[in-house]
Amino acid sequence: MNQINRVAIVGGTHGNEFTGAYLIQKFAQFPDLITRPSFETVTLLANPQAFAAARRYLEKDLNRCFLRQDLQNPALNSYEELQAKSIQNSLALNGDKQADFILDLHSTTANMDLTIILVNTNPFNLKLAAYLSEINPLVKVYSCDFKSVAENPFVNSLCELGFAIEIGPIAQGVLKATLFQQTEELIHAVLDYLEQFNQGEIPATNKTLTLYHHLSVVDYPKKQDGTIFGMIHPELQDKDYQALNLGDPMFITFDNQTIVYQGESTVWPVFINEAAYYEKGIAMALTQKQQLKI
């Protein structure tokens, strides 16, 4: 693989996820923090209007606007759809100024620690994820790789190298110093790794990477008219990345009936009770825990 020349750090893709947005502002004020000798680092506040309004988005979830067919469709012209096309022009269609690595910063109300979200199985991304999880036990690796780039609606579809960082739990529209600092430390670790790669001194790891591979999503208990009549069971709340076995409680209804997991095999839920996913009909995502030798 060729040398990495340009790294993009993106924050505020969702306007009410303040950690990434304010880190972008910090780096813009103190650029030396993200400067490395062998490559250029640029920052991007992805959804400035939503950030100013402290809303996830104004018209459409920006992090679902990067399907290739949508980016090429001139009829799609909502604010976020136009913003996605602008970001593509800046990071992916800009000649020698296009990004070689994209780091997209997010936060979640779920108990996800420091989660790396991989959207492909590029060996470079896997090695970097393994290194980060080796040096920091809070780092988890969640894989939701798509069959092709064209099927990926996220910002990270614009670049083969890179991933999203999802940190939590933290409320929407809130800054939490500990998570802010942990995210910044993780960013520095990524930049240092990329610098060492360019210098031919990539850190070695003998680690077996623990990978949580996306299987499916589960909705809340709902009536026929679509209204929710249950919530995450107290025994499952905040148990992201912990095993869910046959018969374990998943939901409790408003009339105090417990709904248990009835799947055929053990799964590991993530994004449990994520606030932003109520509108998407997602109570949690189910994953399969895998061990991958790096």
GROMACS .gro file of C-alpha atoms in nm:
model
  294
    1MET     CA    1   0.000   0.000   0.000
    2ASN     CA    2   0.120   0.351  -0.080
    3GLN     CA    3   0.202   0.613   0.180
    4ILE     CA    4  -0.085   0.792   0.350
    5ASN     CA    5  -0.074   1.158   0.250
    6ARG     CA    6  -0.398   1.306   0.378
    7VAL     CA    7  -0.605   1.217   0.683
    8ALA     CA    8  -0.951   1.362   0.746
    9ILE     CA    9  -1.101   1.383   1.094
   10VAL     CA   10  -1.477   1.435   1.068
   11GLY     CA   11  -1.699   1.540   1.358
   12GLY     CA   12  -2.055   1.659   1.399
   13THR     CA   13  -2.197   1.427   1.134
   14HIS     CA   14  -2.483   1.421   1.381
   15GLY     CA   15  -2.528   1.770   1.516
   16ASN     CA   16  -2.621   1.675   1.873
   17GLU     CA   17  -2.318   1.450   1.920
   18PHE     CA   18  -2.099   1.714   2.077
   19THR     CA   19  -1.779   1.521   2.151
   20GLY     CA   20  -1.670   1.496   1.789
   21ALA     CA   21  -1.793   1.843   1.695
   22TYR     CA   22  -1.604   2.014   1.977
   23LEU     CA   23  -1.292   1.809   1.913
   24ILE     CA   24  -1.302   1.943   1.558
   25GLN     CA   25  -1.320   2.295   1.700
   26LYS     CA   26  -1.032   2.222   1.939
   27PHE     CA   27  -0.813   2.086   1.660
   28ALA     CA   28  -0.894   2.385   1.441
   29GLN     CA   29  -0.775   2.611   1.724
   30PHE     CA   30  -0.470   2.398   1.809
   31PRO     CA   31  -0.367   2.231   1.480
   32ASP     CA   32  -0.029   2.124   1.617
   33LEU     CA   33  -0.211   1.858   1.820
   34ILE     CA   34  -0.295   1.663   1.505
   35THR     CA   35   0.007   1.756   1.295
   36ARG     CA   36   0.236   1.469   1.196
   37PRO     CA   37   0.549   1.500   0.978
   38SER     CA   38   0.460   1.265   0.693
   39PHE     CA   39   0.097   1.351   0.616
   40GLU     CA   40  -0.154   1.635   0.621
   41THR     CA   41  -0.441   1.619   0.869
   42VAL     CA   42  -0.760   1.810   0.788
   43THR     CA   43  -1.072   1.853   0.998
   44LEU     CA   44  -1.433   1.880   0.891
   45LEU     CA   45  -1.744   1.977   1.085
   46ALA     CA   46  -1.980   1.768   0.874
   47ASN     CA   47  -2.321   1.909   0.964
   48PRO     CA   48  -2.273   2.267   1.086
   49GLN     CA   49  -2.640   2.370   1.070
   50ALA     CA   50  -2.755   2.070   1.272
   51PHE     CA   51  -2.473   2.133   1.520
   52ALA     CA   52  -2.580   2.497   1.557
   53ALA     CA   53  -2.936   2.377   1.626
   54ALA     CA   54  -2.812   2.096   1.858
   55ARG     CA   55  -3.015   1.848   1.652
   56ARG     CA   56  -2.913   1.514   1.505
   57TYR     CA   57  -3.009   1.642   1.161
   58LEU     CA   58  -3.237   1.899   1.000
   59GLU     CA   59  -3.407   1.703   0.721
   60LYS     CA   60  -3.238   1.362   0.686
   61ASP     CA   61  -2.977   1.162   0.877
   62LEU     CA   62  -2.650   1.274   0.713
   63ASN     CA   63  -2.483   0.944   0.799
   64ARG     CA   64  -2.736   0.765   0.578
   65CYS     CA   65  -2.682   0.993   0.276
   66PHE     CA   66  -2.368   0.839   0.127
   67LEU     CA   67  -2.511   0.560  -0.085
   68ARG     CA   68  -2.337   0.588  -0.419
   69GLN     CA   69  -2.666   0.598  -0.611
   70ASP     CA   70  -2.788   0.883  -0.388
   71LEU     CA   71  -2.469   1.084  -0.425
   72GLN     CA   72  -2.508   1.056  -0.804
   73ASN     CA   73  -2.878   1.150  -0.803
   74PRO     CA   74  -2.927   1.522  -0.884
   75ALA     CA   75  -3.291   1.504  -0.775
   76LEU     CA   76  -3.190   1.455  -0.412
   77ASN     CA   77  -3.144   1.804  -0.278
   78SER     CA   78  -3.238   1.822   0.089
   79TYR     CA   79  -2.989   2.004   0.311
   80GLU     CA   80  -2.817   1.685   0.430
   81GLU     CA   81  -2.820   1.528   0.083
   82LEU     CA   82  -2.646   1.834  -0.059
   83GLN     CA   83  -2.407   1.834   0.237
   84ALA     CA   84  -2.316   1.471   0.165
   85LYS     CA   85  -2.236   1.559  -0.195
   86SER     CA   86  -2.022   1.850  -0.078
   87ILE     CA   87  -1.833   1.623   0.162
   88GLN     CA   88  -1.779   1.370  -0.116
   89ASN     CA   89  -1.638   1.644  -0.339
   90SER     CA   90  -1.406   1.756  -0.062
   91LEU     CA   91  -1.281   1.419   0.063
   92ALA     CA   92  -1.320   1.174  -0.225
   93LEU     CA   93  -1.328   1.363  -0.556
   94ASN     CA   94  -1.060   1.620  -0.496
   95GLY     CA   95  -0.766   1.483  -0.694
   96ASP     CA   96  -0.445   1.472  -0.495
   97LYS     CA   97  -0.628   1.639  -0.205
   98GLN     CA   98  -0.867   1.350  -0.146
   99ALA     CA   99  -0.847   1.175   0.187
  100ASP     CA  100  -0.647   0.854   0.219
  101PHE     CA  101  -0.790   0.782   0.565
  102ILE     CA  102  -1.115   0.906   0.723
  103LEU     CA  103  -1.185   0.906   1.096
  104ASP     CA  104  -1.552   0.984   1.169
  105LEU     CA  105  -1.632   1.076   1.531
  106HIS     CA  106  -1.964   0.981   1.692
  107SER     CA  107  -2.117   0.937   2.036
  108THR     CA  108  -2.399   0.720   2.166
  109THR     CA  109  -2.634   0.702   2.462
  110ALA     CA  110  -2.560   0.328   2.480
  111ASN     CA  111  -2.289   0.180   2.701
  112MET     CA  112  -2.040   0.123   2.418
  113ASP     CA  113  -1.708   0.239   2.572
  114LEU     CA  114  -1.475   0.328   2.283
  115THR     CA  115  -1.614   0.142   1.984
  116ILE     CA  116  -1.446   0.122   1.645
  117ILE     CA  117  -1.699   0.061   1.367
  118LEU     CA  118  -1.550  -0.114   1.066
  119VAL     CA  119  -1.741  -0.097   0.738
  120ASN     CA  120  -1.502  -0.324   0.547
  121THR     CA  121  -1.243  -0.593   0.613
  122ASN     CA  122  -0.943  -0.410   0.471
  123PRO     CA  123  -0.635  -0.570   0.636
  124PHE     CA  124  -0.494  -0.228   0.726
  125ASN     CA  125  -0.810  -0.135   0.917
  126LEU     CA  126  -0.811  -0.472   1.095
  127LYS     CA  127  -0.446  -0.439   1.199
  128LEU     CA  128  -0.501  -0.086   1.326
  129ALA     CA  129  -0.815  -0.192   1.516
  130ALA     CA  130  -0.623  -0.482   1.671
  131TYR     CA  131  -0.343  -0.249   1.777
  132LEU     CA  132  -0.582   0.001   1.934
  133SER     CA  133  -0.771  -0.269   2.124
  134GLU     CA  134  -0.440  -0.407   2.245
  135ILE     CA  135  -0.316  -0.078   2.391
  136ASN     CA  136  -0.654   0.027   2.533
  137PRO     CA  137  -0.889  -0.229   2.696
  138LEU     CA  138  -1.185   0.008   2.654
  139VAL     CA  139  -1.166  -0.028   2.275
  140LYS     CA  140  -1.423  -0.264   2.121
  141VAL     CA  141  -1.445  -0.347   1.751
  142TYR     CA  142  -1.786  -0.372   1.584
  143SER     CA  143  -1.797  -0.488   1.224
  144CYS     CA  144  -2.088  -0.408   0.993
  145ASP     CA  145  -1.906  -0.454   0.664
  146PHE     CA  146  -2.109  -0.414   0.347
  147LYS     CA  147  -2.093  -0.636   0.039
  148SER     CA  148  -1.982  -0.338  -0.167
  149VAL     CA  149  -1.895   0.028  -0.122
  150ALA     CA  150  -2.210   0.118  -0.316
  151GLU     CA  151  -2.424  -0.030  -0.037
  152ASN     CA  152  -2.257   0.170   0.241
  153PRO     CA  153  -2.460   0.479   0.343
  154PHE     CA  154  -2.204   0.610   0.596
  155VAL     CA  155  -1.938   0.880   0.570
  156ASN     CA  156  -1.672   0.609   0.572
  157SER     CA  157  -1.796   0.481   0.236
  158LEU     CA  158  -1.588   0.762   0.085
  159CYS     CA  159  -1.256   0.599   0.170
  160GLU     CA  160  -1.132   0.239   0.190
  161LEU     CA  161  -0.914   0.319   0.491
  162GLY     CA  162  -1.054   0.448   0.819
  163PHE     CA  163  -1.352   0.392   1.045
  164ALA     CA  164  -1.596   0.555   1.282
  165ILE     CA  165  -1.530   0.594   1.652
  166GLU     CA  166  -1.846   0.563   1.865
  167ILE     CA  167  -1.813   0.655   2.233
  168GLY     CA  168  -2.062   0.629   2.515
  169PRO     CA  169  -2.269   0.635   2.718
  170ILE     CA  170  -2.330   1.006   2.689
  171ALA     CA  171  -2.650   1.205   2.650
  172GLN     CA  172  -2.722   1.389   2.328
  173GLY     CA  173  -2.617   1.753   2.332
  174VAL     CA  174  -2.376   1.701   2.623
  175LEU     CA  175  -2.000   1.708   2.673
  176LYS     CA  176  -1.839   1.471   2.923
  177ALA     CA  177  -1.473   1.543   2.998
  178THR     CA  178  -1.368   1.180   3.051
  179LEU     CA  179  -1.508   1.061   2.719
  180PHE     CA  180  -1.379   1.373   2.543
  181GLN     CA  181  -1.028   1.303   2.669
  182GLN     CA  182  -1.047   0.931   2.591
  183THR     CA  183  -1.161   1.004   2.236
  184GLU     CA  184  -0.881   1.255   2.187
  185GLU     CA  185  -0.625   1.003   2.316
  186LEU     CA  186  -0.758   0.744   2.072
  187ILE     CA  187  -0.729   0.992   1.784
  188HIS     CA  188  -0.368   1.061   1.876
  189ALA     CA  189  -0.299   0.687   1.885
  190VAL     CA  190  -0.445   0.652   1.535
  191LEU     CA  191  -0.239   0.942   1.400
  192ASP     CA  192   0.078   0.808   1.562
  193TYR     CA  193   0.014   0.465   1.408
  194LEU     CA  194  -0.032   0.620   1.063
  195GLU     CA  195   0.290   0.815   1.105
  196GLN     CA  196   0.478   0.500   1.203
  197PHE     CA  197   0.330   0.321   0.901
  198ASN     CA  198   0.457   0.593   0.670
  199GLN     CA  199   0.801   0.561   0.831
  200GLY     CA  200   0.802   0.184   0.777
  201GLU     CA  201   0.783   0.119   1.150
  202ILE     CA  202   0.428  -0.010   1.185
  203PRO     CA  203   0.371  -0.145   1.539
  204ALA     CA  204   0.354  -0.524   1.548
  205THR     CA  205   0.075  -0.705   1.728
  206ASN     CA  206   0.032  -1.071   1.809
  207LYS     CA  207  -0.315  -1.006   1.935
  208THR     CA  208  -0.618  -1.210   1.846
  209LEU     CA  209  -0.872  -0.944   1.757
  210THR     CA  210  -1.212  -0.978   1.924
  211LEU     CA  211  -1.460  -0.873   1.659
  212TYR     CA  212  -1.833  -0.823   1.711
  213HIS     CA  213  -1.986  -0.893   1.370
  214HIS     CA  214  -2.329  -0.742   1.296
  215LEU     CA  215  -2.610  -0.994   1.248
  216SER     CA  216  -2.943  -0.809   1.272
  217VAL     CA  217  -3.143  -0.545   1.455
  218VAL     CA  218  -3.434  -0.587   1.696
  219ASP     CA  219  -3.724  -0.347   1.735
  220TYR     CA  220  -3.910  -0.261   2.056
  221PRO     CA  221  -4.234  -0.443   2.137
  222LYS     CA  222  -4.502  -0.259   1.941
  223LYS     CA  223  -4.876  -0.264   1.892
  224GLN     CA  224  -5.029  -0.301   1.547
  225ASP     CA  225  -5.050   0.076   1.516
  226GLY     CA  226  -4.674   0.103   1.570
  227THR     CA  227  -4.676   0.241   1.924
  228ILE     CA  228  -4.426   0.100   2.173
  229PHE     CA  229  -4.566  -0.107   2.459
  230GLY     CA  230  -4.241  -0.221   2.618
  231MET     CA  231  -3.886  -0.118   2.701
  232ILE     CA  232  -3.541  -0.267   2.752
  233HIS     CA  233  -3.545  -0.505   3.048
  234PRO     CA  234  -3.346  -0.377   3.349
  235GLU     CA  235  -3.126  -0.688   3.338
  236LEU     CA  236  -3.020  -0.605   2.981
  237GLN     CA  237  -2.988  -0.227   3.009
  238ASP     CA  238  -2.624  -0.110   2.975
  239LYS     CA  239  -2.507  -0.468   2.900
  240ASP     CA  240  -2.362  -0.388   2.559
  241TYR     CA  241  -2.106  -0.647   2.443
  242GLN     CA  242  -2.227  -0.900   2.702
  243ALA     CA  243  -2.364  -1.240   2.604
  244LEU     CA  244  -2.739  -1.278   2.559
  245ASN     CA  245  -2.847  -1.640   2.588
  246LEU     CA  246  -3.166  -1.829   2.516
  247GLY     CA  247  -3.424  -1.735   2.780
  248ASP     CA  248  -3.248  -1.419   2.899
  249PRO     CA  249  -3.475  -1.115   2.952
  250MET     CA  250  -3.479  -0.863   2.664
  251PHE     CA  251  -3.785  -0.644   2.720
  252ILE     CA  252  -4.041  -0.570   2.987
  253THR     CA  253  -4.386  -0.457   2.877
  254PHE     CA  254  -4.589  -0.183   3.036
  255ASP     CA  255  -4.804  -0.451   3.205
  256ASN     CA  256  -4.485  -0.604   3.353
  257GLN     CA  257  -4.457  -0.904   3.123
  258THR     CA  258  -4.100  -1.014   3.045
  259ILE     CA  259  -4.007  -1.090   2.684
  260VAL     CA  260  -3.705  -1.321   2.664
  261TYR     CA  261  -3.451  -1.388   2.392
  262GLN     CA  262  -3.557  -1.686   2.183
  263GLY     CA  263  -3.277  -1.703   1.929
  264GLU     CA  264  -3.103  -2.024   1.832
  265SER     CA  265  -2.757  -1.915   1.945
  266THR     CA  266  -2.590  -1.677   2.188
  267VAL     CA  267  -2.555  -1.319   2.065
  268TRP     CA  268  -2.385  -1.005   2.194
  269PRO     CA  269  -2.613  -0.696   2.176
  270VAL     CA  270  -2.479  -0.347   2.107
  271PHE     CA  271  -2.641  -0.003   2.079
  272ILE     CA  272  -2.885  -0.113   2.349
  273ASN     CA  273  -3.154   0.154   2.393
  274GLU     CA  274  -2.975   0.410   2.175
  275ALA     CA  275  -3.188   0.725   2.190
  276ALA     CA  276  -3.139   0.815   1.824
  277TYR     CA  277  -3.259   0.474   1.707
  278TYR     CA  278  -3.614   0.496   1.841
  279GLU     CA  279  -3.713   0.665   1.516
  280LYS     CA  280  -3.542   0.390   1.319
  281GLY     CA  281  -3.725   0.111   1.501
  282ILE     CA  282  -3.407  -0.029   1.654
  283ALA     CA  283  -3.389  -0.132   2.019
  284MET     CA  284  -3.050  -0.298   1.978
  285ALA     CA  285  -2.823  -0.461   1.722
  286LEU     CA  286  -2.727  -0.826   1.766
  287THR     CA  287  -2.374  -0.937   1.693
  288GLN     CA  288  -2.171  -1.256   1.677
  289LYS     CA  289  -1.848  -1.257   1.876
  290GLN     CA  290  -1.552  -1.371   1.667
  291GLN     CA  291  -1.182  -1.419   1.729
  292LEU     CA  292  -0.963  -1.313   1.439
  293LYS     CA  293  -0.590  -1.380   1.444
  294ILE     CA  294  -0.394  -1.080   1.323
   0.00000   0.00000   0.00000
